[in-house]
Coordinates of C-alpha atoms in Angstrom, one line a residue:
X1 CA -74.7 5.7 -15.8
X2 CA -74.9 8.9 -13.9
X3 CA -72.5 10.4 -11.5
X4 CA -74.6 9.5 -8.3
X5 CA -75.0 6.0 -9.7
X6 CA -71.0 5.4 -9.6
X7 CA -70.9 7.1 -6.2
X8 CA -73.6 4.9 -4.6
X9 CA -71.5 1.6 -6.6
X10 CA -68.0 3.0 -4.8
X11 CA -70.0 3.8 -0.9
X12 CA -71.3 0.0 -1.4
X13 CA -67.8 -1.1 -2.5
X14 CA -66.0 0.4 0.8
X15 CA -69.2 -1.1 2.8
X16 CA -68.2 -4.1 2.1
X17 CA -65.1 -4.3 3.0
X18 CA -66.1 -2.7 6.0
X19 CA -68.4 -5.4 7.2
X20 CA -65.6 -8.1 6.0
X21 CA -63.3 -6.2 8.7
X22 CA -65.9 -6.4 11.2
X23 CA -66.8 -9.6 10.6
X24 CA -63.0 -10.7 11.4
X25 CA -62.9 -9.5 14.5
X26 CA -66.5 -10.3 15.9
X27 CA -66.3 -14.1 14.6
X28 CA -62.3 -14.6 15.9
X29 CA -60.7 -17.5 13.6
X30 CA -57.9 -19.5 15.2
X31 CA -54.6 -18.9 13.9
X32 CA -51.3 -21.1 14.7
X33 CA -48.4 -19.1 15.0
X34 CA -44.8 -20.7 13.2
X35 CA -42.0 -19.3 14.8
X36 CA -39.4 -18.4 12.0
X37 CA -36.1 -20.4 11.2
X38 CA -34.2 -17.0 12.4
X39 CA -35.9 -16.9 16.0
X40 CA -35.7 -20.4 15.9
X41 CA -32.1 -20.9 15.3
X42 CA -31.8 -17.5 17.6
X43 CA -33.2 -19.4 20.6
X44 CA -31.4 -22.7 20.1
X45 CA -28.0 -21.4 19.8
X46 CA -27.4 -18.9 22.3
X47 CA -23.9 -17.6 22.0
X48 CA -23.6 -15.5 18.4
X49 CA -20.6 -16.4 16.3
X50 CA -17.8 -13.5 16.3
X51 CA -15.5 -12.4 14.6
X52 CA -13.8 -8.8 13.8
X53 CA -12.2 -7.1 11.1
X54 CA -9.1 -4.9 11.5
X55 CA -7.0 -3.1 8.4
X56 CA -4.4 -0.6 8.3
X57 CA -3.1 0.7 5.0
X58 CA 0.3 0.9 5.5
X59 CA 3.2 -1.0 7.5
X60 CA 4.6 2.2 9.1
X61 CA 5.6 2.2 12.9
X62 CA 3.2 3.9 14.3
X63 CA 0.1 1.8 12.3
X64 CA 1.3 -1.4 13.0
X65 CA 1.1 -0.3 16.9
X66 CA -2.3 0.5 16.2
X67 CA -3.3 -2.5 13.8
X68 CA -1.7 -4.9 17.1
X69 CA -4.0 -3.0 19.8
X70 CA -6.8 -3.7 17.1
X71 CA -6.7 -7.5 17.1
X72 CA -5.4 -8.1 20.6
X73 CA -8.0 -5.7 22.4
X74 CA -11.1 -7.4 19.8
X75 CA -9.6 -11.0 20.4
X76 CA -10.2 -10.3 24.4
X77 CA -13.6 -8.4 24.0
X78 CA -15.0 -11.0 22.0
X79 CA -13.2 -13.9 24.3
X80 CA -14.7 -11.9 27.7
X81 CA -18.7 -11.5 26.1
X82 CA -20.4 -14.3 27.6
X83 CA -22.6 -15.1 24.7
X84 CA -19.9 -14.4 22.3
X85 CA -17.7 -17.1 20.5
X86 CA -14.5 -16.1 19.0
X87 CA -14.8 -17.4 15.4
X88 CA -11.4 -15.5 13.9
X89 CA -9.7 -12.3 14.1
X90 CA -9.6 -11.0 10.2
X91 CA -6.6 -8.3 9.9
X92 CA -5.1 -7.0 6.9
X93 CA -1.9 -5.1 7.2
X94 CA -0.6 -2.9 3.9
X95 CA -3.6 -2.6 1.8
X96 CA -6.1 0.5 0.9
X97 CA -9.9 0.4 1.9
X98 CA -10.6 1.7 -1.2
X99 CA -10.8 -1.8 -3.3
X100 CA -11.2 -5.5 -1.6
X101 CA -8.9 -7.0 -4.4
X102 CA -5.7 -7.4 -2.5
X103 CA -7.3 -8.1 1.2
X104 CA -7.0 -11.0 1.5
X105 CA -8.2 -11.9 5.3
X106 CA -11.2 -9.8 4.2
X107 CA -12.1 -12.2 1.5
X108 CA -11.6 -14.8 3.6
X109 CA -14.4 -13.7 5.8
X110 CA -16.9 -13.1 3.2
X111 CA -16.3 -16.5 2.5
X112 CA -16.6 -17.8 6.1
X113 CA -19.6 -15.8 6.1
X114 CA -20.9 -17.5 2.9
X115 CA -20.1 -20.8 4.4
X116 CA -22.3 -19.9 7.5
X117 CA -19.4 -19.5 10.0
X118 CA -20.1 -16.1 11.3
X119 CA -23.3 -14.3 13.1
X120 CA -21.6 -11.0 13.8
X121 CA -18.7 -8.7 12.3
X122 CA -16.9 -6.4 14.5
X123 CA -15.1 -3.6 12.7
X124 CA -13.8 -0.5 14.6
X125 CA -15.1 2.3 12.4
X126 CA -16.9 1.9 8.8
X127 CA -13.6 3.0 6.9
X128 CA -11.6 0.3 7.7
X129 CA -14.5 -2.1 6.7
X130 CA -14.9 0.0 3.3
X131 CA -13.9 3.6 1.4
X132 CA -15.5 2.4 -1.4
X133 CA -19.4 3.0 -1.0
X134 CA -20.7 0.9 -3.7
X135 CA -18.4 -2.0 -2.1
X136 CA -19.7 -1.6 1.1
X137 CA -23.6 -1.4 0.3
X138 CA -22.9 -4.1 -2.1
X139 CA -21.6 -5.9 1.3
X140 CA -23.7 -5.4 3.7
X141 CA -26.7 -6.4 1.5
X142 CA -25.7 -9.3 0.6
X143 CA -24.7 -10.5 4.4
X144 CA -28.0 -9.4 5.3
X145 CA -29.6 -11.5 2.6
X146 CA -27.3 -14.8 3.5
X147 CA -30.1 -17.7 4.8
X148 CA -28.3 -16.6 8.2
X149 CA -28.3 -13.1 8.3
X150 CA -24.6 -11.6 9.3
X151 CA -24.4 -8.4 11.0
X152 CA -21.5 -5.3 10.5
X153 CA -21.0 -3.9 14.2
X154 CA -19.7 -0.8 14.0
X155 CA -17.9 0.1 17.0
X156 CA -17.6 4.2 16.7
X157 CA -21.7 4.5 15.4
X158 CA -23.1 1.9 17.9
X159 CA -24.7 0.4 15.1
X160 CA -25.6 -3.2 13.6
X161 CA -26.3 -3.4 10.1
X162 CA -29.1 -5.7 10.8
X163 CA -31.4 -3.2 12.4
X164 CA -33.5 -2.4 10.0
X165 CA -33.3 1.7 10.3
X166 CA -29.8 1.5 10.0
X167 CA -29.3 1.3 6.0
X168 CA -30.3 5.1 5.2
X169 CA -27.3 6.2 8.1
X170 CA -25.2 3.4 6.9
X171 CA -24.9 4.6 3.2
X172 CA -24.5 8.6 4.6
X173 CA -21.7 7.5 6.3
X174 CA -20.0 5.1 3.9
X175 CA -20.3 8.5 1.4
X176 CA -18.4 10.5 3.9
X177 CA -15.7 7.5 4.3
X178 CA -15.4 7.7 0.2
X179 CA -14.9 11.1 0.3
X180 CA -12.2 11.3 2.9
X181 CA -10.6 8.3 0.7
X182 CA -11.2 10.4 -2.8
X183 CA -9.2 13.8 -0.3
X184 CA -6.2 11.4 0.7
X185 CA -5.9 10.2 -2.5
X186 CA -5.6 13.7 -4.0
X187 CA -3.4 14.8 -1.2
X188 CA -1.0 12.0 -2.4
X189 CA -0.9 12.7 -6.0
X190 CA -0.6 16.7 -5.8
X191 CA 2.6 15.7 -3.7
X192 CA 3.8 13.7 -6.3
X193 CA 3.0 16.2 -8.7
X194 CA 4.8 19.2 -6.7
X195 CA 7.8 16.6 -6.4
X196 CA 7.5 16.1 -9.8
X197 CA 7.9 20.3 -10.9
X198 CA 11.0 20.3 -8.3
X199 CA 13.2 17.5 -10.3
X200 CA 12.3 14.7 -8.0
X201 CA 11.8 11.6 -9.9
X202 CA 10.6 8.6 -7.8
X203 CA 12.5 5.8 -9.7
X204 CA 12.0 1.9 -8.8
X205 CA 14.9 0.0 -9.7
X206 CA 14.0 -3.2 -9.0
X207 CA 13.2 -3.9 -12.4
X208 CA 15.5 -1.2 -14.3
X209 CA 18.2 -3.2 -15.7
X210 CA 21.3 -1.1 -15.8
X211 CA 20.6 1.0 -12.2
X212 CA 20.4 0.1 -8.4
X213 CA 20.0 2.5 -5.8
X214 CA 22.4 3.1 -2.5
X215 CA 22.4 3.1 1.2
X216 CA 21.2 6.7 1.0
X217 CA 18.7 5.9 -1.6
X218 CA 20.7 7.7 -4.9
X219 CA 20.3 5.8 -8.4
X220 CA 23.8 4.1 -9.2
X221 CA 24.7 2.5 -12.4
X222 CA 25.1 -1.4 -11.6
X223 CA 27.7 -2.3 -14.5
X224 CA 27.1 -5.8 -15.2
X225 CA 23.9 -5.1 -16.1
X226 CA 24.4 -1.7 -18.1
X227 CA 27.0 -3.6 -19.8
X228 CA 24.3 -5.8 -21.1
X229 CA 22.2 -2.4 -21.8
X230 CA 25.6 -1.4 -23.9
X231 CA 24.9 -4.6 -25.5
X232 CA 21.8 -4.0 -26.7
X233 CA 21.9 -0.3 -28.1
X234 CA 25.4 -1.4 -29.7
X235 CA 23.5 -3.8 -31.5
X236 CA 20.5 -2.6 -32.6
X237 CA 23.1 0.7 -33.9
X238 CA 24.7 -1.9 -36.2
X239 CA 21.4 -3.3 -37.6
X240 CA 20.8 -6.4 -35.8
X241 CA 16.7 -6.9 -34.9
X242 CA 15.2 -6.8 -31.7
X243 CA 14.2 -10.4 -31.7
X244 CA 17.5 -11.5 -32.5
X245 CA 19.0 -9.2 -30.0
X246 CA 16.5 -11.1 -27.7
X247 CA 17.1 -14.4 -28.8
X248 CA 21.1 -13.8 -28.2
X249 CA 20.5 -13.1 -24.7
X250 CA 18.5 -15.7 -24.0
X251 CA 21.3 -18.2 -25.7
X252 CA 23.7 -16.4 -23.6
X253 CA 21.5 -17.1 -20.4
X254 CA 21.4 -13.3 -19.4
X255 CA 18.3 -12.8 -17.2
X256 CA 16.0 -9.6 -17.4
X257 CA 15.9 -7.2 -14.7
X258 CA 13.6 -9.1 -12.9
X259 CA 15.4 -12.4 -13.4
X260 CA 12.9 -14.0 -15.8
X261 CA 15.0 -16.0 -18.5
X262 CA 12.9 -14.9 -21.4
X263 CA 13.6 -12.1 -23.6
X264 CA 11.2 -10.6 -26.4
X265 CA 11.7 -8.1 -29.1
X266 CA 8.9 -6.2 -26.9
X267 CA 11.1 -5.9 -23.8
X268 CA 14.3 -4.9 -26.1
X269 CA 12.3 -2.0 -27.3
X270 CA 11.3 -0.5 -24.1
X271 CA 15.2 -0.8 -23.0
X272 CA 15.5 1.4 -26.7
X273 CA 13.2 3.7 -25.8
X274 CA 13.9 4.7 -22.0
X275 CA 15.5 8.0 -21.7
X276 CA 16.9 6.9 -18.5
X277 CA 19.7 5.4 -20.2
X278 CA 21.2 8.7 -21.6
X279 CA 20.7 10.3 -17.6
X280 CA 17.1 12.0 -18.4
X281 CA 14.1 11.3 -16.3
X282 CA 10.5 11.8 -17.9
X283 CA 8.2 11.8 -15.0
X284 CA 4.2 10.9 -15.3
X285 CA 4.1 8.3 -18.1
X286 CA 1.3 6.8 -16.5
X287 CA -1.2 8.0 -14.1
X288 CA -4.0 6.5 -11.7
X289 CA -7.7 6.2 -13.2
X290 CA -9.2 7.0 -9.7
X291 CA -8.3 5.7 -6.5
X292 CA -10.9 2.6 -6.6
X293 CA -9.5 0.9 -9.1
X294 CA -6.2 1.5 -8.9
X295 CA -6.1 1.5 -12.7
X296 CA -3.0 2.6 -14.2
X297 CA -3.0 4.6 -17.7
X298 CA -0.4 5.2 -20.1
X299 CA -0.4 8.7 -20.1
X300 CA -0.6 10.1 -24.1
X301 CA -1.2 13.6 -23.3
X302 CA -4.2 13.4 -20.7
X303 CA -2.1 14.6 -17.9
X304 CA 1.5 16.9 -18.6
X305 CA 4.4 15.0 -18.0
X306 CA 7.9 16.5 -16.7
X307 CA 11.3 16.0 -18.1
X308 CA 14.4 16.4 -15.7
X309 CA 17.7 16.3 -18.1
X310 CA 21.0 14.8 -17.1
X311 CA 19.4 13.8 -13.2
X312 CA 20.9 10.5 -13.8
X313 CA 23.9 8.6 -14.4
X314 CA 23.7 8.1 -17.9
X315 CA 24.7 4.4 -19.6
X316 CA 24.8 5.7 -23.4
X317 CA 25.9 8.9 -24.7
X318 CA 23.1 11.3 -25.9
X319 CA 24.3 11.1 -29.3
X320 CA 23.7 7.3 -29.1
X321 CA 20.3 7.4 -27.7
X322 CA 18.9 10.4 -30.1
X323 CA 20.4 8.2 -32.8
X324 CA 18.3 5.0 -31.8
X325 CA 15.7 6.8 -31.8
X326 CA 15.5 7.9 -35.2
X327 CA 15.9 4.8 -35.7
X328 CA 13.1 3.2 -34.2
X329 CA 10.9 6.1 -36.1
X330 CA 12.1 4.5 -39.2
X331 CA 13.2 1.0 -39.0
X332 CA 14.4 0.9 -42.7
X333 CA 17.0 3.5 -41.8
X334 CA 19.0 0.8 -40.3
X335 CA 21.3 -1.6 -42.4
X336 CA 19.4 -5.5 -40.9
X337 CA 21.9 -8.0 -40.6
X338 CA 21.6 -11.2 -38.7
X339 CA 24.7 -11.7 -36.1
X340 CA 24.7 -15.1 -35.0
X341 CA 27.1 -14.4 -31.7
X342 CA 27.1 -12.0 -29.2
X343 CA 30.0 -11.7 -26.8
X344 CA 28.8 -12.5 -23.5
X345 CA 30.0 -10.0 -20.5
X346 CA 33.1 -12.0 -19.3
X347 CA 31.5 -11.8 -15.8
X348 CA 27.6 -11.6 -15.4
X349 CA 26.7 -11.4 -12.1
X350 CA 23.0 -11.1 -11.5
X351 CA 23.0 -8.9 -8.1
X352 CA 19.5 -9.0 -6.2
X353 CA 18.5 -5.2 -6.3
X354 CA 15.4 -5.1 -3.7
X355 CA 13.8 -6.8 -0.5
X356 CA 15.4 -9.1 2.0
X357 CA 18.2 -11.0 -0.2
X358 CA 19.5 -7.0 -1.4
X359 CA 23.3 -7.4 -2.6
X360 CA 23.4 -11.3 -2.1
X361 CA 24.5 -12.4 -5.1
X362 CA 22.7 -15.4 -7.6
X363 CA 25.5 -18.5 -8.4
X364 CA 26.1 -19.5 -11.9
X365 CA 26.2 -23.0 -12.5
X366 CA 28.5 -22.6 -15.2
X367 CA 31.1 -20.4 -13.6
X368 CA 34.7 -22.0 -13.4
X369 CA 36.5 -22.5 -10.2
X370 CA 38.7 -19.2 -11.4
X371 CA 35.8 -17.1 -11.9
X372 CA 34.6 -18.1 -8.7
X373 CA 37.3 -17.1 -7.1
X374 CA 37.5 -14.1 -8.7
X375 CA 34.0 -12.6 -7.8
X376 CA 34.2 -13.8 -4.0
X377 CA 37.2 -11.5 -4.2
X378 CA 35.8 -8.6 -5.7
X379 CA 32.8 -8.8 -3.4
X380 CA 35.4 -8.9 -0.4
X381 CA 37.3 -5.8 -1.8
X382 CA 33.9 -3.6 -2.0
X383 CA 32.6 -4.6 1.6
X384 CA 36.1 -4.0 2.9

């Protein structure tokens, strides 16, 4: 077949379909029009269902002003729109925007939303819906693909994730939210770092057995509990194994730092092994993956780490502590010998360290009338 034959086969091809065009329109069929289930529900229910979203990241003064204006001035806008219906007001208070793990209310809406609760989201600006742009797309897509669509209103873009030019503008913004995110979270860490280089330790306490921390925020030795940490370096000095160490405590009903009942040779060897305890500080044992998910890495030699000497009070001498060590290196250094008592601290008074209940005191079942006595005393003598 020649070149003009294939020509004069594709020119009758198009000529075809040309007459089937133009035989549509000049012989009209009649075609019934279904409305669809959205304009259908869309005329039938009149008033959308609304709800909006507000998140701060932190519970400092002058955020919690602004996370109250959020849900009381969206509470009356959505009350005053006459085809709106208030479904909830969603607001998480003390949480990042960069993961939806820890907010709560937020999950509770995608859930509402799943349920078929909600037409429309309110949400002041697209970072406090989302920093995280994968989250967000991830979102939006799959409230716009619910069997009734929900919409993201974004107050400060005028803009409703269901119109349907919106996605390209949604995902440049969500980008630039991420990346102010990404700058915060670098901000925070290079002051941490620079705090770090100067000797300023940031030290929890709340579940550092042995230490507690003042009115004006300084690390304090707390001696019932160092005596226990005495306890267990003595111990370990003279042979005895961590498990047993453990298993003493636990007979002994001695609580951890945290108050948990149960001791294991795993938690005697990170009291062993904390510098704290002979007054140094090693800062940056761990680090954050990224600031999406919040990931925390034991940090062997990825990032430096920074050693501040004698910034504590210390619980055991140096000479103890360099001397434990050695021994943990090489286990078979130390003489094992099973002890089948440990002398209990004549007085062990668990203290609460942290949060609401700070300084109260936790009863002992087991105390006698004398001992009793005895500690309300010596808790009257400090407050006085």
């Amino acid at each position: 077949m020649d070149e003009s034959q294939l020509n004069f086969r594709k020119e009758k091809k198009i000529t075809r379909k040309q007459d089937e065009i133009r035989d549509l329109f000049e012989n009209k069929r009649v075609v019934e029009v279904i409305p669809s289930k959205e304009n259908k529900q869309e005329n039938s229910n009149l008033k959308k269902r609304v709800a909006a979203y507000c998140r701060v990241s932190t519970y400092a003064e002058t955020q919690s002003g602004s996370f109250e204006l959020q849900i009381q001035a969206y509470r009356e806008k959505i009350l005053k729109h006459p085809d709106w219906e208030l479904v909830d007001i969603y607001a998480d208070q003390g949480v990042s925007g960069t993961s939806m793990k820890k907010r709560d209310h937020f999950n509770r809406m995608l859930a509402d939303c799943r349920l078929g609760k909600i037409d429309l989201i309110i949400v002041k600006s697209i970072s406090r819906f989302s920093r995280n742009t994968l989250d967000f797309i991830s979102v939006y897509r799959e409230l716009k693909a619910l069997p009734v669509p929900v919409g993201i209103l974004i107050e400060d873009l005028n803009l409703n994730t269901l119109d349907r030019t919106s996605e390209t503008i949604l995902v440049m913004f969500s980008i630039i939210a991420q990346g102010e995110s990404e700058q915060k979270s670098e901000a925070i860490t290079w002051s941490i770092i620079e705090r770090f280089k100067k000797g300023l330790p940031i030290i929890p306490t709340h579940n550092l057995l042995g230490f507690y921390k003042d009115q004006f925020g300084q690390i304090q030795i707390e001696e019932t509990e160092a005596e226990v940490v005495r306890l267990i370096y003595r111990n370990f000095l003279n042979g005895v194994r961590a498990q047993d160490i453990a298993e003493i405590l636990m007979n002994s009903h001695i609580p951890t730092a945290i108050g948990n009942e149960k001791w294991n040779a795993s938690s005697i060897y990170r009291i062993l092994r904390n510098e704290k305890y002979c007054g140094d500080v090693l800062m940056q044992k761990t680090f954050t993956v990224d600031c999406f998910s919040h990931q925390s890495k034991k940090n062997k030699g990825e990032k430096p780490k920074y050693l501040l000497r004698n910034g504590i009070p210390k619980i055991i001498s140096r000479k103890e502590w360099i001397k434990t060590q050695e021994l943990l290196k090489d286990p078979c250094k130390g003489k094992k010998k099973k002890i089948e008592t440990i002398e209990k601290p004549k007085f062990y008074v668990l203290k609460i360290k942290s949060g609401m209940f700070k300084n109260f005191i936790v009863l002992d079942t087991e105390w006698s009338q004398s001992e009793l006595e005895k500690i309300i005393l010596e808790g009257d003598n400090t407050n006085d």
